[in-house]
Tab-separated table of C-alpha atoms and ligand atoms in Angstrom:
chain	number	residue	atom	x	y	z
A	1	MET	CA	51.460	108.262	125.659
A	2	SER	CA	49.916	108.480	122.181
A	3	ALA	CA	50.510	105.803	119.539
A	4	THR	CA	52.947	108.069	117.672
A	5	GLN	CA	55.121	108.792	120.707
A	6	THR	CA	58.140	106.613	121.379
A	7	ALA	CA	59.005	105.530	124.947
A	8	PRO	CA	60.595	108.417	126.867
A	9	LYS	CA	64.351	108.360	127.331
A	10	PRO	CA	65.227	107.412	130.904
A	11	ARG	CA	66.722	110.116	133.114
A	12	GLY	CA	69.801	109.737	135.248
A	13	ARG	CA	72.862	107.689	134.462
A	14	GLN	CA	72.559	104.186	133.165
A	15	PHE	CA	73.439	101.737	135.911
A	16	PHE	CA	76.129	99.774	134.196
A	17	ALA	CA	76.574	96.401	135.863
A	18	ASN	CA	78.213	94.589	132.989
A	19	PRO	CA	81.405	92.654	133.659
A	20	GLY	CA	83.322	94.767	131.171
A	21	PRO	CA	83.573	97.250	129.777
A	22	THR	CA	83.132	98.903	133.135
A	23	ASN	CA	82.376	102.328	134.564
A	24	ILE	CA	85.119	104.853	133.815
A	25	PRO	CA	85.951	107.334	136.588
A	26	ASP	CA	85.359	110.954	135.578
A	27	SER	CA	89.005	111.826	136.168
A	28	VAL	CA	90.089	109.041	133.785
A	29	LEU	CA	87.627	110.225	131.136
A	30	LEU	CA	88.989	113.740	131.452
A	31	ALA	CA	92.570	112.507	131.300
A	32	CYS	CA	91.805	110.574	128.091
A	33	ALA	CA	90.493	113.786	126.532
A	34	HIS	CA	94.043	114.992	126.082
A	35	GLN	CA	95.100	117.039	123.088
A	36	THR	CA	97.039	115.048	120.467
A	37	VAL	CA	100.766	114.977	121.127
A	38	ASP	CA	103.668	113.538	119.203
A	39	PHE	CA	104.319	110.064	120.560
A	40	ASN	CA	108.037	110.574	120.046
A	41	ASP	CA	108.018	113.702	122.196
A	42	SER	CA	110.002	113.341	125.414
A	43	ASN	CA	107.086	114.623	127.525
A	44	PHE	CA	104.892	111.838	126.211
A	45	ILE	CA	107.627	109.225	126.543
A	46	GLU	CA	107.848	110.109	130.223
A	47	VAL	CA	104.114	109.392	130.613
A	48	TYR	CA	104.431	106.224	128.523
A	49	ASP	CA	107.365	104.846	130.516
A	50	ALA	CA	105.602	105.571	133.810
A	51	CYS	CA	102.510	103.720	132.533
A	52	VAL	CA	104.486	100.664	131.468
A	53	ALA	CA	106.241	100.636	134.851
A	54	GLY	CA	102.834	100.915	136.577
A	55	LEU	CA	101.368	98.107	134.476
A	56	LYS	CA	104.293	95.929	135.504
A	57	ARG	CA	103.582	96.682	139.168
A	58	VAL	CA	99.912	95.751	138.744
A	59	LEU	CA	100.869	92.563	136.867
A	60	LYS	CA	103.489	91.995	139.594
A	61	THR	CA	106.224	91.389	137.078
A	62	GLU	CA	109.679	92.746	136.456
A	63	GLN	CA	109.793	91.197	133.002
A	64	THR	CA	108.697	92.489	129.590
A	65	VAL	CA	105.348	94.028	128.615
A	66	PHE	CA	104.125	94.437	125.020
A	67	LEU	CA	101.090	96.586	124.216
A	68	TYR	CA	98.633	96.509	121.314
A	69	THR	CA	95.914	98.725	119.918
A	70	GLY	CA	93.044	96.258	120.013
A	71	SER	CA	90.765	94.661	122.594
A	72	GLY	CA	91.604	91.573	124.639
A	73	HIS	CA	91.325	89.353	121.567
A	74	ALA	CA	94.417	91.097	120.174
A	75	ALA	CA	96.496	90.174	123.211
A	76	TRP	CA	95.138	86.609	123.106
A	77	GLU	CA	96.301	86.356	119.499
A	78	ALA	CA	99.660	87.986	120.263
A	79	SER	CA	100.335	85.449	123.009
A	80	LEU	CA	99.679	82.534	120.648
A	81	VAL	CA	101.376	83.703	117.446
A	82	ASN	CA	104.513	84.842	119.243
A	83	LEU	CA	105.058	81.615	121.132
A	84	LEU	CA	103.885	78.770	118.934
A	85	SER	CA	104.333	77.115	115.549
A	86	THR	CA	101.856	75.316	113.295
A	87	GLY	CA	101.098	71.864	114.694
A	88	ASP	CA	102.154	72.686	118.278
A	89	THR	CA	99.639	71.631	120.926
A	90	VAL	CA	98.124	73.866	123.605
A	91	LEU	CA	96.262	72.546	126.605
A	92	ILE	CA	93.134	74.589	127.313
A	93	LEU	CA	91.708	74.367	130.812
A	94	GLU	CA	87.957	74.635	130.338
A	95	SER	CA	86.161	77.153	132.495
A	96	GLY	CA	83.472	78.587	130.213
A	97	HIS	CA	82.939	80.595	127.049
A	98	PHE	CA	86.212	82.540	127.159
A	99	SER	CA	88.434	79.486	127.639
A	100	ILE	CA	86.630	77.842	124.716
A	101	SER	CA	87.015	80.969	122.560
A	102	TRP	CA	90.754	81.194	123.219
A	103	GLY	CA	90.998	77.538	122.172
A	104	LYS	CA	89.000	78.203	118.991
A	105	MET	CA	91.339	81.048	118.155
A	106	ALA	CA	94.316	78.711	118.601
A	107	GLN	CA	92.683	76.156	116.316
A	108	ASP	CA	92.063	78.791	113.626
A	109	LEU	CA	95.732	79.739	113.830
A	110	GLY	CA	96.809	76.161	113.032
A	111	ILE	CA	97.548	75.069	116.594
A	112	GLU	CA	96.382	71.667	117.891
A	113	VAL	CA	94.074	72.068	120.856
A	114	GLN	CA	93.773	69.593	123.685
A	115	SER	CA	91.267	70.440	126.435
A	116	VAL	CA	90.818	69.461	130.024
A	117	ALA	CA	87.031	69.282	130.122
A	118	ALA	CA	85.286	70.595	133.210
A	119	ASP	CA	81.919	70.997	134.823
A	120	TRP	CA	81.431	74.740	134.204
A	121	ARG	CA	79.753	75.143	137.585
A	122	ARG	CA	82.782	73.789	139.433
A	123	GLY	CA	85.746	74.519	137.171
A	124	VAL	CA	88.604	72.353	136.110
A	125	ASP	CA	89.839	69.567	138.378
A	126	MET	CA	93.559	70.057	139.029
A	127	ALA	CA	94.082	66.279	139.256
A	128	ALA	CA	92.863	66.092	135.648
A	129	VAL	CA	95.306	68.857	134.676
A	130	ARG	CA	98.170	66.951	136.308
A	131	ALA	CA	97.059	63.739	134.593
A	132	ALA	CA	96.949	65.404	131.156
A	133	LEU	CA	100.452	66.798	131.646
A	134	ALA	CA	101.838	63.537	133.019
A	135	ALA	CA	100.353	61.636	130.059
A	136	ASP	CA	102.193	63.894	127.613
A	137	ALA	CA	105.414	61.871	127.657
A	138	ALA	CA	106.434	63.194	124.218
A	139	ARG	CA	106.065	66.779	125.512
A	140	THR	CA	103.897	67.801	122.564
A	141	ILE	CA	102.029	70.311	124.750
A	142	LYS	CA	103.897	73.583	124.312
A	143	ALA	CA	101.595	75.835	126.356
A	144	VAL	CA	98.867	75.588	128.965
A	145	CYS	CA	96.159	78.269	128.682
A	146	VAL	CA	94.133	79.219	131.742
A	147	VAL	CA	91.581	81.985	132.171
A	148	HIS	CA	92.311	83.330	135.650
A	149	ASN	CA	88.828	84.783	136.000
A	150	GLU	CA	86.236	83.222	133.683
A	151	THR	CA	83.917	86.145	133.028
A	152	ALA	CA	81.231	83.905	131.504
A	153	THR	CA	80.737	81.674	134.535
A	154	GLY	CA	81.858	83.922	137.400
A	155	MET	CA	84.683	81.649	138.397
A	156	MET	CA	88.269	82.212	139.477
A	157	ILE	CA	90.727	79.462	138.553
A	158	PRO	CA	93.745	79.331	140.898
A	159	VAL	CA	96.729	79.927	138.630
A	160	PRO	CA	99.296	78.831	141.284
A	161	GLU	CA	97.673	75.380	141.259
A	162	VAL	CA	98.195	75.182	137.506
A	163	ARG	CA	101.841	76.178	138.010
A	164	ALA	CA	102.098	73.474	140.690
A	165	ALA	CA	100.693	70.879	138.248
A	166	LEU	CA	103.356	71.835	135.687
A	167	ASP	CA	106.094	71.682	138.314
A	168	ALA	CA	104.889	68.408	139.834
A	169	THR	CA	104.969	66.700	136.445
A	170	GLY	CA	108.226	68.397	135.430
A	171	HIS	CA	106.434	69.582	132.285
A	172	PRO	CA	108.269	72.352	130.390
A	173	ALA	CA	105.154	73.881	128.733
A	174	LEU	CA	104.698	77.626	128.924
A	175	LEU	CA	101.949	78.898	131.218
A	176	LEU	CA	99.623	81.445	129.563
A	177	ALA	CA	97.096	83.213	131.806
A	178	ASP	CA	94.220	85.440	130.744
A	179	THR	CA	93.910	88.219	133.341
A	180	ILE	CA	91.376	90.244	131.340
A	181	SER	CA	88.679	90.328	134.037
A	182	SER	CA	90.976	89.833	137.027
A	183	LEU	CA	93.766	92.393	136.640
A	184	GLY	CA	93.232	95.359	138.936
A	185	SER	CA	90.344	93.557	140.652
A	186	LEU	CA	91.766	90.273	141.932
A	187	ASP	CA	95.279	89.564	143.101
A	188	PHE	CA	97.450	88.410	140.210
A	189	ARG	CA	101.183	87.722	140.546
A	190	MET	CA	102.817	87.035	137.225
A	191	ASP	CA	106.388	86.413	138.391
A	192	GLU	CA	105.631	84.671	141.689
A	193	TRP	CA	103.163	82.327	139.968
A	194	GLY	CA	105.544	81.532	137.129
A	195	VAL	CA	103.271	82.843	134.382
A	196	ASP	CA	104.998	83.092	131.001
A	197	ALA	CA	102.426	85.226	129.201
A	198	ALA	CA	99.795	87.266	131.044
A	199	VAL	CA	97.054	88.637	128.798
A	200	GLY	CA	95.313	91.847	129.904
A	201	GLY	CA	92.953	94.476	128.558
A	202	SER	CA	92.144	98.106	129.244
A	203	GLN	CA	88.383	98.043	129.819
A	204	LYS	CA	87.848	96.155	133.058
A	205	GLY	CA	89.773	96.551	136.320
A	206	LEU	CA	91.925	99.276	134.791
A	207	MET	CA	88.775	101.373	134.232
A	208	LEU	CA	89.733	102.625	130.756
A	209	PRO	CA	87.842	102.630	127.470
A	210	THR	CA	88.024	99.454	125.348
A	211	GLY	CA	90.776	99.275	122.754
A	212	MET	CA	94.149	98.658	124.303
A	213	SER	CA	95.537	95.331	125.443
A	214	PHE	CA	98.877	93.958	126.505
A	215	THR	CA	100.866	90.889	127.428
A	216	GLY	CA	103.352	90.459	130.242
A	217	VAL	CA	106.036	88.153	128.876
A	218	SER	CA	108.593	86.115	130.831
A	219	ALA	CA	112.244	85.630	129.877
A	220	LYS	CA	111.433	81.963	129.152
A	221	ALA	CA	108.635	83.046	126.805
A	222	LEU	CA	110.915	85.537	125.027
A	223	GLU	CA	113.335	82.677	124.412
A	224	ALA	CA	110.516	80.451	123.087
A	225	HIS	CA	109.402	83.339	120.853
A	226	LYS	CA	112.671	83.126	118.912
A	227	SER	CA	111.718	79.739	117.464
A	228	SER	CA	107.995	80.381	116.975
A	229	LYS	CA	106.978	80.115	113.326
A	230	LEU	CA	103.322	81.160	113.214
A	231	PRO	CA	102.832	84.070	110.785
A	232	LYS	CA	102.658	87.468	112.494
A	233	HIS	CA	103.391	91.058	111.718
A	234	TYR	CA	101.584	93.682	113.815
A	235	PHE	CA	101.945	91.497	116.913
A	236	HIS	CA	105.582	90.502	116.274
A	237	TRP	CA	107.518	90.977	119.497
A	238	THR	CA	110.892	91.016	117.717
A	239	ASN	CA	109.672	93.858	115.482
A	240	MET	CA	108.330	95.679	118.528
A	241	LEU	CA	111.634	95.448	120.386
A	242	GLN	CA	113.246	97.347	117.515
A	243	ARG	CA	110.826	100.273	117.918
A	244	PRO	CA	111.729	103.225	120.170
A	245	LEU	CA	108.887	102.435	122.600
A	246	LYS	CA	109.479	98.643	122.419
A	247	SER	CA	105.807	98.111	121.500
A	248	PHE	CA	103.267	99.283	118.905
A	249	LEU	CA	104.275	98.866	115.282
A	250	GLY	CA	102.072	101.766	114.202
A	251	THR	CA	100.650	104.907	115.750
A	252	VAL	CA	100.664	104.866	119.542
A	253	PRO	CA	97.182	105.482	121.044
A	254	VAL	CA	98.394	108.369	123.200
A	255	SER	CA	95.061	109.179	124.855
A	256	PHE	CA	95.025	105.729	126.493
A	257	PHE	CA	98.275	106.558	128.231
A	258	TYR	CA	96.975	109.783	129.765
A	259	GLY	CA	93.970	107.739	130.933
A	260	LEU	CA	96.152	104.907	132.196
A	261	GLN	CA	98.391	107.309	134.076
A	262	GLU	CA	95.302	108.542	135.930
A	263	SER	CA	93.810	105.095	136.541
A	264	LEU	CA	97.140	103.887	137.927
A	265	ARG	CA	97.188	106.939	140.204
A	266	LEU	CA	93.700	106.043	141.458
A	267	ILE	CA	94.563	102.370	141.915
A	268	GLU	CA	98.007	102.695	143.432
A	269	GLN	CA	98.081	106.046	145.183
A	270	GLU	CA	94.561	107.098	145.993
A	271	GLU	CA	93.211	103.684	147.009
A	272	GLY	CA	96.122	101.246	147.091
A	273	LEU	CA	96.145	97.955	145.169
A	274	GLU	CA	95.463	95.817	148.250
A	275	ASN	CA	92.476	98.023	149.148
A	276	VAL	CA	91.206	97.682	145.579
A	277	PHE	CA	91.211	93.901	146.008
A	278	ALA	CA	89.536	94.176	149.431
A	279	ARG	CA	86.796	96.406	147.996
A	280	HIS	CA	86.126	93.962	145.161
A	281	SER	CA	85.929	91.100	147.646
A	282	ARG	CA	83.567	93.050	149.946
A	283	LEU	CA	81.216	94.037	147.117
A	284	ALA	CA	81.294	90.533	145.614
A	285	ARG	CA	80.298	88.967	148.941
A	286	ALA	CA	77.316	91.326	149.132
A	287	VAL	CA	76.206	90.320	145.623
A	288	ARG	CA	76.476	86.643	146.496
A	289	ALA	CA	74.562	87.173	149.749
A	290	ALA	CA	71.682	88.726	147.785
A	291	VAL	CA	71.646	85.968	145.155
A	292	GLN	CA	71.801	83.237	147.798
A	293	HIS	CA	68.847	84.873	149.527
A	294	TRP	CA	66.844	85.140	146.282
A	295	SER	CA	67.459	81.443	145.556
A	296	GLY	CA	64.827	80.431	148.118
A	297	ASN	CA	61.331	79.821	146.733
A	298	ASN	CA	62.911	78.269	143.584
A	299	GLY	CA	64.558	81.569	142.708
A	300	PRO	CA	67.705	82.194	140.657
A	301	GLN	CA	70.912	80.852	142.123
A	302	LEU	CA	74.671	81.287	141.960
A	303	PHE	CA	75.959	79.557	138.836
A	304	CYS	CA	79.304	78.785	140.478
A	305	LEU	CA	78.988	75.884	142.910
A	306	ASN	CA	82.565	76.014	144.145
A	307	PRO	CA	82.919	78.590	146.972
A	308	GLY	CA	86.718	78.414	146.773
A	309	ARG	CA	86.457	79.662	143.203
A	310	TYR	CA	83.825	82.384	143.454
A	311	SER	CA	84.855	85.345	141.313
A	312	ASP	CA	85.176	88.689	143.076
A	313	SER	CA	84.646	90.625	139.842
A	314	VAL	CA	81.562	89.011	138.269
A	315	THR	CA	78.692	86.840	139.459
A	316	ALA	CA	76.779	84.631	137.019
A	317	VAL	CA	73.222	83.985	138.168
A	318	LEU	CA	71.360	80.890	136.926
A	319	MET	CA	67.684	81.422	136.188
A	320	PRO	CA	65.022	79.007	137.426
A	321	GLU	CA	64.332	76.214	134.903
A	322	GLY	CA	62.220	77.417	131.978
A	323	LEU	CA	62.685	81.164	132.562
A	324	ASN	CA	64.686	83.279	130.157
A	325	ALA	CA	67.432	85.448	131.608
A	326	ASP	CA	67.321	87.774	128.604
A	327	ALA	CA	63.651	88.587	129.225
A	328	LEU	CA	64.608	89.675	132.746
A	329	ARG	CA	67.568	91.676	131.423
A	330	GLN	CA	65.251	93.456	128.996
A	331	VAL	CA	62.965	94.520	131.858
A	332	ALA	CA	65.980	95.750	133.822
A	333	LEU	CA	67.319	97.693	130.832
A	334	LYS	CA	64.185	99.033	129.182
A	335	ARG	CA	62.227	99.927	132.289
A	336	PHE	CA	64.932	100.758	134.793
A	337	ASN	CA	68.037	101.574	132.736
A	338	LEU	CA	70.125	98.876	134.412
A	339	SER	CA	72.497	97.039	132.086
A	340	LEU	CA	73.326	93.468	133.130
A	341	GLY	CA	75.571	90.988	131.320
A	342	GLY	CA	73.966	88.134	129.384
A	343	GLY	CA	74.763	84.428	129.261
A	344	LEU	CA	77.447	83.493	126.735
A	345	GLY	CA	77.687	80.426	124.502
A	346	PRO	CA	75.574	77.550	125.831
A	347	LEU	CA	74.575	79.689	128.831
A	348	GLY	CA	72.715	82.166	126.556
A	349	GLY	CA	69.293	82.879	128.085
A	350	LYS	CA	70.092	80.681	131.075
A	351	VAL	CA	72.191	83.064	133.150
A	352	PHE	CA	72.558	86.784	133.623
A	353	ARG	CA	75.733	88.295	134.967
A	354	ILE	CA	76.273	91.051	137.464
A	355	GLY	CA	79.605	92.759	136.891
A	356	HIS	CA	81.137	94.156	140.072
A	357	LEU	CA	84.529	95.371	139.025
A	358	GLY	CA	86.249	98.644	138.430
A	359	ASP	CA	84.977	102.007	139.606
A	360	LEU	CA	82.294	100.793	142.006
A	361	ASN	CA	81.101	101.378	145.546
A	362	GLU	CA	78.446	100.177	147.997
A	363	PRO	CA	75.601	102.467	146.833
A	364	MET	CA	76.171	101.389	143.224
A	365	ILE	CA	76.070	97.699	144.202
A	366	LEU	CA	72.971	98.182	146.354
A	367	GLY	CA	71.263	100.129	143.561
A	368	THR	CA	72.059	97.344	141.111
A	369	LEU	CA	70.833	94.590	143.414
A	370	ALA	CA	67.657	96.485	144.326
A	371	THR	CA	66.896	96.983	140.644
A	372	VAL	CA	67.511	93.302	139.866
A	373	GLU	CA	65.033	92.429	142.620
A	374	LEU	CA	62.572	94.990	141.248
A	375	ALA	CA	62.937	93.561	137.737
A	376	MET	CA	62.372	90.037	139.069
A	377	GLN	CA	59.165	91.165	140.713
A	378	VAL	CA	57.954	92.921	137.568
A	379	ALA	CA	58.932	89.989	135.320
A	380	GLY	CA	57.316	87.420	137.614
A	381	VAL	CA	60.543	85.558	138.378
A	382	PRO	CA	60.090	83.532	141.584
A	383	HIS	CA	62.498	84.417	144.388
A	384	THR	CA	62.634	85.107	148.094
A	385	PRO	CA	62.286	88.884	148.485
A	386	GLY	CA	64.764	90.650	150.745
A	387	GLY	CA	68.056	90.063	148.967
A	388	ILE	CA	68.989	93.691	149.579
A	389	ALA	CA	68.741	93.232	153.341
A	390	ALA	CA	71.097	90.260	152.989
A	391	ALA	CA	73.520	92.389	150.956
A	392	ILE	CA	73.318	95.224	153.489
A	393	ALA	CA	74.020	92.813	156.344
A	394	SER	CA	77.043	91.483	154.439
A	395	LEU	CA	78.376	94.997	153.805
A	396	ALA	CA	77.716	96.154	157.355
A	397	ALA	CA	79.647	93.174	158.730
A	398	ALA	CA	82.552	93.653	156.297
B	401	PLP	N1	88.938	86.905	128.135
B	401	PLP	C1	88.073	87.225	129.095
B	401	PLP	C2	88.196	86.559	130.427
B	401	PLP	C3	87.080	88.186	128.863
B	401	PLP	O1	86.227	88.511	129.836
B	401	PLP	C4	87.018	88.797	127.594
B	401	PLP	C5	85.981	89.801	127.313
B	401	PLP	O2	85.090	90.052	128.082
B	401	PLP	C6	87.936	88.427	126.623
B	401	PLP	C7	88.893	87.484	126.922
B	401	PLP	C8	87.910	89.053	125.258
B	401	PLP	O3	88.324	90.370	125.380
B	401	PLP	P1	87.809	91.535	124.391
B	401	PLP	O4	86.323	91.482	124.419
B	401	PLP	O5	88.367	92.758	125.027
B	401	PLP	O6	88.367	91.253	123.065
């Protein structure tokens, strides 16, 4: 290559192993490419209603769902401004960057934030959650916020245990759960688990482009909404309920609904929700088998140290001391066209993340893992070679 030539563009598809946005199935892409239609037209309303009903089935709720044009942050904000008033306290269960960010958002909105601190490699201790709730004799805590699947640390926090802590202490706080990187990948049961607001987004397990988000809302939360005083307009649930579609104050993003109709068909009819969860679990175990194998010879290791809380949609991998995860990610991306997730917040440069959610199968996972191992070799990252054989053995046994 001469000095004036730039590096050649890589051929083939980019291997996209980020934990969201995720790969979009071709049929969903095609469905999104729908001609503009009037969102008040009865043909569209049929599609819209079917999508909302499908979303409720995936959330496992028979209660209300509100949708927003905006990424997951929009639904985070909607859940807070619709339920709380200035000076109310929320209890944030620390799990990593996203739990902290939700808390920061609450603070910026004028909400008092109390946190249950946690070792990010093990996740929050439920005894500490119970203790924080029991200590709140004045009942100043109005909501408990938990990230069901902490995308930054690769950890699943058991929401039913949080519900149990609320019940055991007789605490009336609302339970808010972020399902952004769990919905459609990990089992989530809004009604059975007593979740009052479930926050979800389009671009992960639902395999859609980024830009639409939603909240499942319980009857208890709708009641609490009536006395919430935080300023709101676009996200105002009362205003939404007066609209014909009971959501969206402005233009409805119709193309998302044609895409969602197709992704729900893939999830519910073509594969089946339980099989979707089983596939995520199978692929996640293969990823962990490879990482655990690599960890020999002072190699990178699983960030999550709590096997009961391993995430089945994303694995965070901790680099050996003194080695930069972003340098390895650059080799993977620039030389081999593999996109991995980076470390977030204080984990920047320390971990890389392998996303394994959405439209994904065994060859894609094996290709990703093989390329990570290749990049480690090229970048001089110590590890025990042979992680792919470990992943294959895990998949063959599954
Ligand atoms: N919560 C979790 C668990 C996430 O993984 C993300 C994004 O990755 C967010 C919230 C923020 O969502 P968005 O980036 O769609 O605004």
